[in-house]
Short mmCIF file of C-alpha atoms in Angstrom, two decimals:
data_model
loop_
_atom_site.label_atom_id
_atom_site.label_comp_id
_atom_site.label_asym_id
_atom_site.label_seq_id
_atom_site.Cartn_x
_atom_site.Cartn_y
_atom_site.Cartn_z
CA UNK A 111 0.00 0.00 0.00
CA UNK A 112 3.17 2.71 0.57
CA UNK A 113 4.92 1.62 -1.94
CA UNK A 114 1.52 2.31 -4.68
CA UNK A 115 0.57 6.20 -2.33
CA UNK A 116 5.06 6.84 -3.19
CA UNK A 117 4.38 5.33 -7.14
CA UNK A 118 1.11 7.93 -7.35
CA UNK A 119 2.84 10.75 -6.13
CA UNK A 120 5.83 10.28 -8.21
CA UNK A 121 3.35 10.44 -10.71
CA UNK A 122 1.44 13.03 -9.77
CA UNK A 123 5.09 15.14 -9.35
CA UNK A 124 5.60 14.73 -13.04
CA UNK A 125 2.63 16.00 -14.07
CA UNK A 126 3.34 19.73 -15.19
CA UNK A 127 0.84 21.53 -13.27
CA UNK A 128 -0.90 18.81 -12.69
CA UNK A 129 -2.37 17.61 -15.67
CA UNK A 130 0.25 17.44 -18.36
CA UNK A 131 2.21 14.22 -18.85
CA UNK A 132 5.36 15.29 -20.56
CA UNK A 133 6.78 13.11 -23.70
CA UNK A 134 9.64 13.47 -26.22
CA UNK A 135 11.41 16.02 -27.03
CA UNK A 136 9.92 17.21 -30.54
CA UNK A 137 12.41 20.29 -31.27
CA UNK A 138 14.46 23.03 -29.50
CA UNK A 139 15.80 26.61 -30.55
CA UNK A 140 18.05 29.10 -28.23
CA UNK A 141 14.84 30.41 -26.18
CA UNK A 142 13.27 27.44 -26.05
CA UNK A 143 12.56 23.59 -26.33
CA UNK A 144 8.95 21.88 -27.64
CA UNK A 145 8.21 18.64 -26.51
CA UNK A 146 5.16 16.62 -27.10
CA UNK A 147 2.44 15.69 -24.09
CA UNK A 148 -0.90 14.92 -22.96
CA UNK A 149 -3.37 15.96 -20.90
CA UNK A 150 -4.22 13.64 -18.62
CA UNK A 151 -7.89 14.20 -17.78
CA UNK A 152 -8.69 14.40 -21.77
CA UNK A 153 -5.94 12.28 -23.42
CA UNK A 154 -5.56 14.81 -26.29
CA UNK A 155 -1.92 15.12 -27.54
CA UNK A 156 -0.30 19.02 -26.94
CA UNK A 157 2.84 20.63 -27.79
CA UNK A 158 4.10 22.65 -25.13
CA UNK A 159 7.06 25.43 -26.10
CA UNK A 160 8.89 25.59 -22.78
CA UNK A 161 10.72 28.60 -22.18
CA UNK A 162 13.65 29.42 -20.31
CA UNK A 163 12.53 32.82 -18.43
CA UNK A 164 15.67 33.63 -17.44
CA UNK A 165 17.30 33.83 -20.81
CA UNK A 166 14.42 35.93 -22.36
CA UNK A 167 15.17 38.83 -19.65
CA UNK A 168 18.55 38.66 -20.52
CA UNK A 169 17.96 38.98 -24.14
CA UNK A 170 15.05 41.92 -23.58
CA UNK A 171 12.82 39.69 -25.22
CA UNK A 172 9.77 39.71 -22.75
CA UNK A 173 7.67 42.25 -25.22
CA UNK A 174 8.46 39.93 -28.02
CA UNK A 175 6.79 36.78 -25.80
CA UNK A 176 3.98 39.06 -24.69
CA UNK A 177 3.26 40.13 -28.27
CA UNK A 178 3.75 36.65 -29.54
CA UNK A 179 0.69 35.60 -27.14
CA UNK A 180 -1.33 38.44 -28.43
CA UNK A 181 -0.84 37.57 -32.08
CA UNK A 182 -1.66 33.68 -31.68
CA UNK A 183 -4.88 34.87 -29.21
CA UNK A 184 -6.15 36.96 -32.30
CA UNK A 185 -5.46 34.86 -35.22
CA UNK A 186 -7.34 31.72 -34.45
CA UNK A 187 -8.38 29.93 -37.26
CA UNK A 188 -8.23 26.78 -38.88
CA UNK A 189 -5.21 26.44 -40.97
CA UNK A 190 -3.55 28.38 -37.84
CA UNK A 191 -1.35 26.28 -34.99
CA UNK A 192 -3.70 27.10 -32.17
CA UNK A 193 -2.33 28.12 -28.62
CA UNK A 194 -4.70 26.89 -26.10
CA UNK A 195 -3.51 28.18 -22.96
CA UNK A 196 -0.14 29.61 -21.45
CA UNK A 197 1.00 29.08 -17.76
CA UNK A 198 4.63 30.07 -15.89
CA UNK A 199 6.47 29.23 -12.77
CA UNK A 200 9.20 31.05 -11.28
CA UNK A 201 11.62 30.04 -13.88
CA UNK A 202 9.93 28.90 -17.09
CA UNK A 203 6.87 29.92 -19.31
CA UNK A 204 5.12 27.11 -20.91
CA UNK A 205 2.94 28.17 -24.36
CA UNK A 206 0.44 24.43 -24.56
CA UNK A 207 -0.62 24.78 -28.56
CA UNK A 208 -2.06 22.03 -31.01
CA UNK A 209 0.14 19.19 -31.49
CA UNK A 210 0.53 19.22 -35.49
CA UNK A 211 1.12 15.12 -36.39
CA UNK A 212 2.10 15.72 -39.88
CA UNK A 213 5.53 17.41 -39.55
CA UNK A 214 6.77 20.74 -42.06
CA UNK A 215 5.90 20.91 -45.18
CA UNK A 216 9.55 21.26 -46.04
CA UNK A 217 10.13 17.38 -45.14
CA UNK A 218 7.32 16.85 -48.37
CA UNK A 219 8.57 18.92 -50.72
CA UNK A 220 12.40 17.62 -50.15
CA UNK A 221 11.31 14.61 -51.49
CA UNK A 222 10.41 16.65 -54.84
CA UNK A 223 7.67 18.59 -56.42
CA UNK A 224 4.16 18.40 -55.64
CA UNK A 225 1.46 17.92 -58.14
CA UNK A 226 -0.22 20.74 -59.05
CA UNK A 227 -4.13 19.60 -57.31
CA UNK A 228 -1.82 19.01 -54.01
CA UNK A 229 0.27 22.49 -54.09
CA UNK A 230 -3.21 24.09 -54.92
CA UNK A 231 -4.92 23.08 -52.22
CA UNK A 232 -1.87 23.98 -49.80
CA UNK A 233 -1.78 27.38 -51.64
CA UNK A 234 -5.37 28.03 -50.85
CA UNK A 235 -5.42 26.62 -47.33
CA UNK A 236 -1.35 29.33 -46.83
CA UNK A 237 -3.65 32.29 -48.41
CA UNK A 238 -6.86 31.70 -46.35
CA UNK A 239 -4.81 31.36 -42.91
CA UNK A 240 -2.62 34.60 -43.93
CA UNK A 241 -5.46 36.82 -45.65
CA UNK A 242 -7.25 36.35 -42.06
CA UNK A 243 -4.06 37.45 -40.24
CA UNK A 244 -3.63 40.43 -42.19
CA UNK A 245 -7.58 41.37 -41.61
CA UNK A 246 -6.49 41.41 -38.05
CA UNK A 247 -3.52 43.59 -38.22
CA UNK A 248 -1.29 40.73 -38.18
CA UNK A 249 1.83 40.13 -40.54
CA UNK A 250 4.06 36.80 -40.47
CA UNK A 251 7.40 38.27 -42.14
CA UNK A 252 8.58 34.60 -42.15
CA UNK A 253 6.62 32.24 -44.30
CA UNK A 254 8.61 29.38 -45.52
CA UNK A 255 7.50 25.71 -45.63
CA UNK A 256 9.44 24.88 -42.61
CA UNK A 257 6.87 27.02 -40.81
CA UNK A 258 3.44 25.03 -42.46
CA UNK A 259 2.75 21.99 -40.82
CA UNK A 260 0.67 19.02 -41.87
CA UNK A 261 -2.09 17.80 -39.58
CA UNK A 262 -3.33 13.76 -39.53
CA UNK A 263 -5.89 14.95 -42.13
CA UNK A 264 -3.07 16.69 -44.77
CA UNK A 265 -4.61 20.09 -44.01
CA UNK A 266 -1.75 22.89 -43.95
CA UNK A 267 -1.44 24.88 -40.43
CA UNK A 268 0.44 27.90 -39.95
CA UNK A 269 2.93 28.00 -37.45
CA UNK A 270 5.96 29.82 -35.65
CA UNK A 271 4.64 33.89 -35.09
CA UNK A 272 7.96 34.56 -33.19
CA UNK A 273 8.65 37.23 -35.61
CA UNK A 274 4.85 38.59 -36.68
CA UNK A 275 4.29 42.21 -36.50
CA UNK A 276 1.13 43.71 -35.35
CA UNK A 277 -0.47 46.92 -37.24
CA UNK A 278 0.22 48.85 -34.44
CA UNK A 279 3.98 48.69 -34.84
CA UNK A 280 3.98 50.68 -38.21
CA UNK A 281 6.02 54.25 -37.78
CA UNK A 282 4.78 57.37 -39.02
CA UNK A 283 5.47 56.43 -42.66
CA UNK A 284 3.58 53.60 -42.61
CA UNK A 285 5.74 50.97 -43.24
CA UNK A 286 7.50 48.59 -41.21
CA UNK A 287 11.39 49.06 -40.72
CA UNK A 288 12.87 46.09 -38.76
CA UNK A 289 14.98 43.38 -41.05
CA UNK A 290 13.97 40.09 -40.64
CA UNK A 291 12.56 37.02 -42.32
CA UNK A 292 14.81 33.84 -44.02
CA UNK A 293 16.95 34.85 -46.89
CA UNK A 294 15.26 32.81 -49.78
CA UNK A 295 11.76 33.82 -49.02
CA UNK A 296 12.63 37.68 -48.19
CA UNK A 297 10.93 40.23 -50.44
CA UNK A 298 13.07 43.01 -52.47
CA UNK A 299 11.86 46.10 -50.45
CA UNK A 300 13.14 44.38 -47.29
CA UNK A 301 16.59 44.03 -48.66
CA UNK A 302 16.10 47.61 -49.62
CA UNK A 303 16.06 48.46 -45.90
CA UNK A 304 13.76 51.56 -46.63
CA UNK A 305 10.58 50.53 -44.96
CA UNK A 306 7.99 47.88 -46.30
CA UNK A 307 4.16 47.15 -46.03
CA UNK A 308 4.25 43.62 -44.56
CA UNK A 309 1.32 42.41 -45.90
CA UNK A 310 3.33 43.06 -49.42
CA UNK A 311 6.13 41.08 -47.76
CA UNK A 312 3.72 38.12 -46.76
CA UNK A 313 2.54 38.22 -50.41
CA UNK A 314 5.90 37.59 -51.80
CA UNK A 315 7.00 34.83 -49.60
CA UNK A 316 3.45 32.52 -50.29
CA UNK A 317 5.01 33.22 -54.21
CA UNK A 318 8.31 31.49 -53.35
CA UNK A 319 6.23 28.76 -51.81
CA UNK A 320 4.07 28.34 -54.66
CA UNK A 321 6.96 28.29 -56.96
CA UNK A 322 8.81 25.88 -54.52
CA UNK A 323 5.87 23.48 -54.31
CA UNK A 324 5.35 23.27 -57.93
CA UNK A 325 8.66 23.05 -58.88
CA UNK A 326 10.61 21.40 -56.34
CA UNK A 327 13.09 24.30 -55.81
CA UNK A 328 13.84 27.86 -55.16
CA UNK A 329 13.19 30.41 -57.66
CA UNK A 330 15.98 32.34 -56.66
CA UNK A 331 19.37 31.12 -55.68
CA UNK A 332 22.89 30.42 -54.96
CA UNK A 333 25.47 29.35 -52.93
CA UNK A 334 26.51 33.12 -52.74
CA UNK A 335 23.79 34.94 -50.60
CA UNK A 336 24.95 38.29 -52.11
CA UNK A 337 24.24 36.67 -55.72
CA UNK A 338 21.05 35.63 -53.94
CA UNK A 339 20.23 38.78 -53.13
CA UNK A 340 20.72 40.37 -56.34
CA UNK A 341 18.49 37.50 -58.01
CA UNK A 342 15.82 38.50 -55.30
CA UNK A 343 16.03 42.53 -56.12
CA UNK A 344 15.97 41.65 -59.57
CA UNK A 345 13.12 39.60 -59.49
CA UNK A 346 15.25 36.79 -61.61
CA UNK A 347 13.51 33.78 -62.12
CA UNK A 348 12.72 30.95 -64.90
CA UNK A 349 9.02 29.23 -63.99
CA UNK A 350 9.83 25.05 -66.02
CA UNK A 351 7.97 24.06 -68.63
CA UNK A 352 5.84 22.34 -66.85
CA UNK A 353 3.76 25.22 -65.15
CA UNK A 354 0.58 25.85 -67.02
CA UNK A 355 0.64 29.48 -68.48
CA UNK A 356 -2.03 30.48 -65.53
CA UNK A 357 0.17 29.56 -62.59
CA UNK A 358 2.99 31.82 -64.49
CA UNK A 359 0.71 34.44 -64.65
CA UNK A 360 0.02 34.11 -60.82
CA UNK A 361 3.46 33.79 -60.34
CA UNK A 362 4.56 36.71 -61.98
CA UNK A 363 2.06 39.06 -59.98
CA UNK A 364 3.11 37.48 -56.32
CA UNK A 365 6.73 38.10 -57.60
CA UNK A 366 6.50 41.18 -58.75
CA UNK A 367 9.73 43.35 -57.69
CA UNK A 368 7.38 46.49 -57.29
CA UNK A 369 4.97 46.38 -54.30
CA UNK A 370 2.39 48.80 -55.15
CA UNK A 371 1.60 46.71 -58.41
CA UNK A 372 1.98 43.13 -56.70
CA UNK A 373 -1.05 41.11 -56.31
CA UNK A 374 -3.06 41.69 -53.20
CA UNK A 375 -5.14 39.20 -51.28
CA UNK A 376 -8.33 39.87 -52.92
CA UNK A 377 -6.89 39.17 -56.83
CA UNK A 378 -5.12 36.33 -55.96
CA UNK A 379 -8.51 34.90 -54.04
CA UNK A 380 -10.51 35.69 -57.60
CA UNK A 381 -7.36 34.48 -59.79
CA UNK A 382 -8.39 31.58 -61.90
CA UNK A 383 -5.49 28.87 -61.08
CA UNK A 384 -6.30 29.72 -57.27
CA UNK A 385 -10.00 29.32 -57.68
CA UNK A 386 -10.21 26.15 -59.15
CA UNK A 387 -11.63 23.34 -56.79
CA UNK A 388 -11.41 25.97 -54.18
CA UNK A 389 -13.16 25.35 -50.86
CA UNK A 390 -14.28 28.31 -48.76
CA UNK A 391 -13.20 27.14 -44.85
CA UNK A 392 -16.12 28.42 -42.42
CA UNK A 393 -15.43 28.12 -38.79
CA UNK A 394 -16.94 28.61 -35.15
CA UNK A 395 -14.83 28.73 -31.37
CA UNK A 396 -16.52 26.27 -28.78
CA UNK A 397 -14.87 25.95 -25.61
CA UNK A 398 -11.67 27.95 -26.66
CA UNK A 399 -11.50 25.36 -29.62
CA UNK A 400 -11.70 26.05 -33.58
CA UNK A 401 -14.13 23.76 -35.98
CA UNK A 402 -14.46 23.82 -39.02
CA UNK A 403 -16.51 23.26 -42.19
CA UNK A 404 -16.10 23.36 -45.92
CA UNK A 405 -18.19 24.99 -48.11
CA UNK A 406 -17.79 24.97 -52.34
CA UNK A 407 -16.40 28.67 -53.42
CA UNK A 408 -16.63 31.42 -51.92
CA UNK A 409 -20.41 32.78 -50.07
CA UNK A 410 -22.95 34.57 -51.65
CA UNK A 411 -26.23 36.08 -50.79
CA UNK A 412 -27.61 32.47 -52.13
CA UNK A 413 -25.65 30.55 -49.37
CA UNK A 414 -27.24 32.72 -46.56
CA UNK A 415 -30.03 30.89 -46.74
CA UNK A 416 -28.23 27.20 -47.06
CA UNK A 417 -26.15 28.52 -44.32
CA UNK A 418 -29.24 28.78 -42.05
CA UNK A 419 -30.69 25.48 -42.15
CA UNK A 420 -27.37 24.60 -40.13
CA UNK A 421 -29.16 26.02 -37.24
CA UNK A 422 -31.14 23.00 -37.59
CA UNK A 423 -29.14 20.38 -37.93
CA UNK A 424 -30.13 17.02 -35.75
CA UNK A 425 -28.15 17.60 -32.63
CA UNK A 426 -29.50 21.58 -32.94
CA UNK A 427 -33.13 20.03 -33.28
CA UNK A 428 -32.25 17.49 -30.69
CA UNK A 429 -31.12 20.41 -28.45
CA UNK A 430 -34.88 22.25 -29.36
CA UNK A 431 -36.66 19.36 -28.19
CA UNK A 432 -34.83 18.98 -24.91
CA UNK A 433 -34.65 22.64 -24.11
CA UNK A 434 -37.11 22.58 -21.11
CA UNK A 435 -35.14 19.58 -19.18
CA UNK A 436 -32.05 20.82 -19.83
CA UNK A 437 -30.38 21.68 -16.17
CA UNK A 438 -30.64 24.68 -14.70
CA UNK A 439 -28.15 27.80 -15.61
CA UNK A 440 -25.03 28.55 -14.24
CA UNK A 441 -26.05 30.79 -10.75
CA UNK A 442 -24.64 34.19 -10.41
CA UNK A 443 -23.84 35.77 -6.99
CA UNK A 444 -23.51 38.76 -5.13
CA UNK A 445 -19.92 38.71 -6.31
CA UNK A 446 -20.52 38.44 -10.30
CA UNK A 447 -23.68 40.90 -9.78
CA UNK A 448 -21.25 43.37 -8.65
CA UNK A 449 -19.02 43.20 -11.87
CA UNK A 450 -22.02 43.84 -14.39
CA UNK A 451 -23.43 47.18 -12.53
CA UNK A 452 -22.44 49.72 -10.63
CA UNK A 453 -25.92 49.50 -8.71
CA UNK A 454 -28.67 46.81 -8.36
CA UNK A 455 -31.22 48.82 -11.15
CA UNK A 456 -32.14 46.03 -13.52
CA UNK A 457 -33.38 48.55 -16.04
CA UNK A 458 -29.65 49.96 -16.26
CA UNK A 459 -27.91 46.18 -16.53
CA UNK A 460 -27.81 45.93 -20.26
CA UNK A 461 -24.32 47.99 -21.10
CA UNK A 462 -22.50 48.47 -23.99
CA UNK A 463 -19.45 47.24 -23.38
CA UNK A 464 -17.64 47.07 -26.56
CA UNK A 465 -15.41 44.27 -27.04
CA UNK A 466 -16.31 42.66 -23.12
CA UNK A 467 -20.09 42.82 -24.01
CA UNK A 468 -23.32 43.35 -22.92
CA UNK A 469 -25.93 42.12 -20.90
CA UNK A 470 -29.59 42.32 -20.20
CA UNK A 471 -31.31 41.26 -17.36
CA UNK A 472 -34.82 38.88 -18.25
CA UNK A 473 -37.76 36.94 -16.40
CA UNK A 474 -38.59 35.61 -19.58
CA UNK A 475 -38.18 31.92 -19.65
CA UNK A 476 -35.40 30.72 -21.08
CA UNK A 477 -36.35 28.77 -24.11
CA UNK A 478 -38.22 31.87 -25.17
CA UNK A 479 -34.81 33.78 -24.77
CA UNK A 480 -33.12 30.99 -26.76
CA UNK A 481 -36.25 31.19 -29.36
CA UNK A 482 -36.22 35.24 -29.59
CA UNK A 483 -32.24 35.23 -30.54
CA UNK A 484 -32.46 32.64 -32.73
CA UNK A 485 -35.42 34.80 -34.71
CA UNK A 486 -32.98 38.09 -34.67
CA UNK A 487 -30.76 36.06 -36.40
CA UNK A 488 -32.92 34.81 -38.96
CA UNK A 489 -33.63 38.67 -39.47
CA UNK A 490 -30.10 39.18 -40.61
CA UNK A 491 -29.73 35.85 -42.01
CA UNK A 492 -27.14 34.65 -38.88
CA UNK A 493 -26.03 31.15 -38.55
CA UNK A 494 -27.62 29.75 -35.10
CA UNK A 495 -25.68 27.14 -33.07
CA UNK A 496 -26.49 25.68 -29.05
CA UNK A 497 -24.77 24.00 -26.51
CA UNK A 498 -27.27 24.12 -23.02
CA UNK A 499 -27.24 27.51 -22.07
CA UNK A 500 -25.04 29.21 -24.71
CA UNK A 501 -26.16 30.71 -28.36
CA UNK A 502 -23.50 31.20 -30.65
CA UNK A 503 -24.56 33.98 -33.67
CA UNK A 504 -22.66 33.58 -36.81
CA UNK A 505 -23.05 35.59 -39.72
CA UNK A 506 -22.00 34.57 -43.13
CA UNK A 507 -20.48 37.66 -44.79
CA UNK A 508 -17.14 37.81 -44.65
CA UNK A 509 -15.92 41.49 -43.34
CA UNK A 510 -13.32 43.26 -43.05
CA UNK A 511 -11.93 41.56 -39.88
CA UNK A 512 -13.64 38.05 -40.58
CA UNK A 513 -17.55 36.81 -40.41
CA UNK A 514 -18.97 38.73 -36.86
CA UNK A 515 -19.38 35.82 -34.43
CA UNK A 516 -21.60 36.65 -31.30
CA UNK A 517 -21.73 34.41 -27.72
CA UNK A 518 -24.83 34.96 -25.81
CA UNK A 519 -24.90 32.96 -22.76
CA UNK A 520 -27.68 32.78 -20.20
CA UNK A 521 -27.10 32.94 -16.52
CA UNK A 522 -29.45 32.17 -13.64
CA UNK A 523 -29.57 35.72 -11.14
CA UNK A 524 -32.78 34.03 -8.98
CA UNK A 525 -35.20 31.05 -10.11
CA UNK A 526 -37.13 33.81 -11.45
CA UNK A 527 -34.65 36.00 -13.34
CA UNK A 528 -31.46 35.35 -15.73
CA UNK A 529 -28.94 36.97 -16.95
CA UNK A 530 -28.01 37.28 -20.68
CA UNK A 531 -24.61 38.39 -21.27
CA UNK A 532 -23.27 39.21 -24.51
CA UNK A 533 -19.98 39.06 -26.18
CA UNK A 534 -18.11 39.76 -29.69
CA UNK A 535 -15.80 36.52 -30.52
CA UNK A 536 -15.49 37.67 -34.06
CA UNK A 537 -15.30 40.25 -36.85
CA UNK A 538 -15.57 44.16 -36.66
CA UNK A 539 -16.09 46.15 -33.81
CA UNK A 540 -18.60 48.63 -35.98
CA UNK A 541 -20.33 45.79 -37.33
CA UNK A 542 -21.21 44.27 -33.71
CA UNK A 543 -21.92 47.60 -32.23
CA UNK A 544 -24.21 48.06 -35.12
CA UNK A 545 -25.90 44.85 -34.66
CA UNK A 546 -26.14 45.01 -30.75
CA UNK A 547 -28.18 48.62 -30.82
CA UNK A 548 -29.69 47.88 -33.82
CA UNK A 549 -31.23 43.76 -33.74
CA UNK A 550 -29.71 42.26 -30.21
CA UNK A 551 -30.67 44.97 -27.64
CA UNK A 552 -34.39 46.16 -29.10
CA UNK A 553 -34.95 42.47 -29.23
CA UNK A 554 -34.19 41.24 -25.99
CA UNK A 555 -35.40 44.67 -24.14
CA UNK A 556 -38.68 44.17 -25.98
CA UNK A 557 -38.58 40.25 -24.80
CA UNK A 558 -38.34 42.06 -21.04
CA UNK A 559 -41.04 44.28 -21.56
CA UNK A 560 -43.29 41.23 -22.03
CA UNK A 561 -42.71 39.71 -18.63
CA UNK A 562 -42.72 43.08 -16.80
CA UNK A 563 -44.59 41.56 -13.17
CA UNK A 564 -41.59 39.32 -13.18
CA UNK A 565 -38.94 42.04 -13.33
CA UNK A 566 -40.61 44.01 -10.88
CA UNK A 567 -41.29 41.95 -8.47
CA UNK A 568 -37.45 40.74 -9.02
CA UNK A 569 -36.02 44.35 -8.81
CA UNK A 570 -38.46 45.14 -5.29
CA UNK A 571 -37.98 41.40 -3.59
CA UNK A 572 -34.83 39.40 -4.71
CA UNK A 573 -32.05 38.91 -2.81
CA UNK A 574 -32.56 41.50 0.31
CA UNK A 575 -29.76 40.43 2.66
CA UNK A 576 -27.31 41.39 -0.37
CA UNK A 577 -29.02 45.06 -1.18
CA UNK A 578 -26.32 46.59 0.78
CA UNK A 579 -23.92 45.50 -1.88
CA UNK A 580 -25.39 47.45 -4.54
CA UNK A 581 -25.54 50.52 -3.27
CA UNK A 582 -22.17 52.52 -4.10
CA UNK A 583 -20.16 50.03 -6.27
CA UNK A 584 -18.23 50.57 -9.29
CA UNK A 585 -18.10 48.63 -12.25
CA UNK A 586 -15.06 46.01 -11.92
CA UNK A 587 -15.10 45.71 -15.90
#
């Protein structure tokens, strides 16, 4: 019996924070070391970046790690390496992402050139991942194949944002100044060293993949990285016979020495050779996860309408059916009452709260909460998907920072009264603000108004021995 208590904590001491079980060793750089592991209470495979804390304050580099965690918060998307949660001790800082299974893309196209079907669909799967980074005010400045990843399924993920820029790094002159990036995928105007528009920058290094994938090797270079160079400001290259006079045409406006007339995201997304068996990559975040779906081409005003019947698919309608035995809401208290108002007024609880949300306070019941937001978003032809108590609002246009995505979940304030609180997961800022004063906030207030002996009587009676609470706080949000 000792010896089994001394074998489970052994075990339980080399559990990192107590739920990762660390495994190989999967690569290491001068910062810091990756190794493969698993959580123990799901069994799903993680990498976790381990960093040496010490060594990043002696290299000023804690800005760079903070930014880094920014960036890979922001960009989450499908064909991105997704960081699901960073932790530290005293001496190290430990990033836990999605463990890729399929290796670099480099390790592939060593063993020669793709065919064209397979470099297309990588192609389309680099642009999608980078065209929604740069809608975010993120820039790469260092895509190369041994940076794209293969998951179990062959789909391309996007990894290593060590060196990404955000938008609010750009100088006066609106360009980026700092030299970086690997020598055979660097763009002329960084060589230049006069300032650059990264996105430009991005642009030209998914050209050099393309041409690497479909040929096999570089389009510029030599064993002489000056005579590289000079290839590179030149814009030098030879596309083989065997590219098909459309892909030369792509290539030749990726690789275009002259940023201002290089191909931007939108052409190359409407460029023939790129279109072709193209498949436009919808997504939704449940539980701090990414999921996907594929659509044909890109969305239309026609698909709205396809698009909504996904809000009744058979667990959805399942979900419908079961709505009045589902358990009861999450409970608030005093505590989390606090944090939405600065005093206990119910009519004053719905606040616009810009990117944290808003909330409204309802003694509707809750499936007719659950039914009222799923008819605003029918108004503006929004996706509709359920879990229990949470609504997730997905529209189907793409904007300018992505499709908006809106959480509403519903919280129990007294048997009688809930709490919907609101939040932006996606898209633009104006677009939600717009939809929140606009669809959301008439809707649900009107919903209220409907129920109004419930909210008074809540507002007069409910929870007395916490009224002193209310009465001069501020608004921890």
């Amino acid at each position: 019996m000792a010896a089994r208590i001394q074998a489970n904590a052994n075990s339980n001491q080399a559990l990192l924070l107590g739920r990762y079980e660390i495994g190989k060793l999967l690569g290491h750089g001068t910062f810091a070391k990756v190794y493969l592991a698993r959580n123990v209470k799901t069994n799903e495979s993680v990498a976790i970046k381990v960093i040496d804390k010490e060594k990043i304050l002696k290299g000023g580099l804690i800005a760079h790690i903070k930014r880094e965690i920014s960036i890979l918060r922001r960009v989450r998307h499908p064909n991105i390496v997704q960081l699901f949660e960073v932790m530290a001790t005293k001496a190290k800082i430990y990033f836990v992402m999605e463990y890729v299974r399929g290796g670099e893309l480099f390790n592939k196209v060593a063993k020669g050139r793709l065919k064209e079907e397979v470099a297309r669909k990588y192609f389309q799967q680099l642009i999608s991942a980078v065209s929604f980074c740069h809608a975010r005010g993120v820039f790469h400045r260092d895509l190369k194949p041994e940076n794209l990843l293969l998951d179990e399924n062959g789909d391309l993920k996007v990894s290593d944002f060590g060196l990404s820029a955000v938008s609010d790094q750009i100088r006066q002159d609106g360009l980026f100044h700092t030299f970086c990036g690997t020598p055979a995928y660097v763009a002329p105007e960084v060589l230049a060293r006069k300032g650059y528009d990264a996105a430009k920058v991005d642009i030209w290094s998914c050209g050099v993949i393309l041409f690497v994938l479909m040929a096999g090797y570089l389009p510029f270079n030599d064993q002489n990285i000056m005579a590289m160079y000079k290839k590179i400001y030149k814009g030098e290259f030879r596309c083989p016979r065997w590219f098909s006079p459309e892909l030369v045409r792509l290539l030749w406006r990726l690789l275009d020495t002259n940023p201002e007339t290089r191909g931007t995201m939108p052409q190359i997304m409407e460029n023939k050779w790129f279109k072709k068996g193209f498949k436009h990559i919808k997504f939704f975040i449940e539980d701090d996860k990414v999921f996907s779906f594929e659509t044909e081409g890109q969305l239309d005003d026609a698909d709205s309408s396809s698009d909504q019947s996904l809000s009744e698919s058979e667990p959805e309608m399942e979900t419908r059916r079961r709505i009045t035995s589902l358990p009861r809401p999450a409970s608030l208290n005093a505590f989390d009452i606090i944090s939405f108002s600065p005093g206990f007024n119910l009519s004053g609880l719905f606040e616009e709260g810009g990117e944290e949300g808003a909330r409204i306070v309802s003694g509707a019941p809750v499936s007719k909460i659950i039914s009222k937001l799923e008819e605003i978003a029918k108004l503006v032809s929004f996706t509709v998907r359920k879990k229990d108590y949470r609504v997730s609002l997905e529209g189907s246009r793409e904007g300018a920072k992505g499709p908006l995505t809106i959480a509403a979940e519903i919280f129990e304030l007294t048997p009688k009264l809930v709490v919907v609180e609101v939040k932006k997961k996606g898209g633009d800022q104006g677009e939600y603000e717009e939809f929140c004063s606009k669809e959301l906030k008439p809707g649900l207030q009107m919903l209220t108004q409907e129920e109004p002996e419930i909210v008074a009587t809540a507002s007069s009676q409910s929870l007395p021995e916490h009224s002193h609470l209310f009465s001069a706080t501020s608004d921890t949000e």
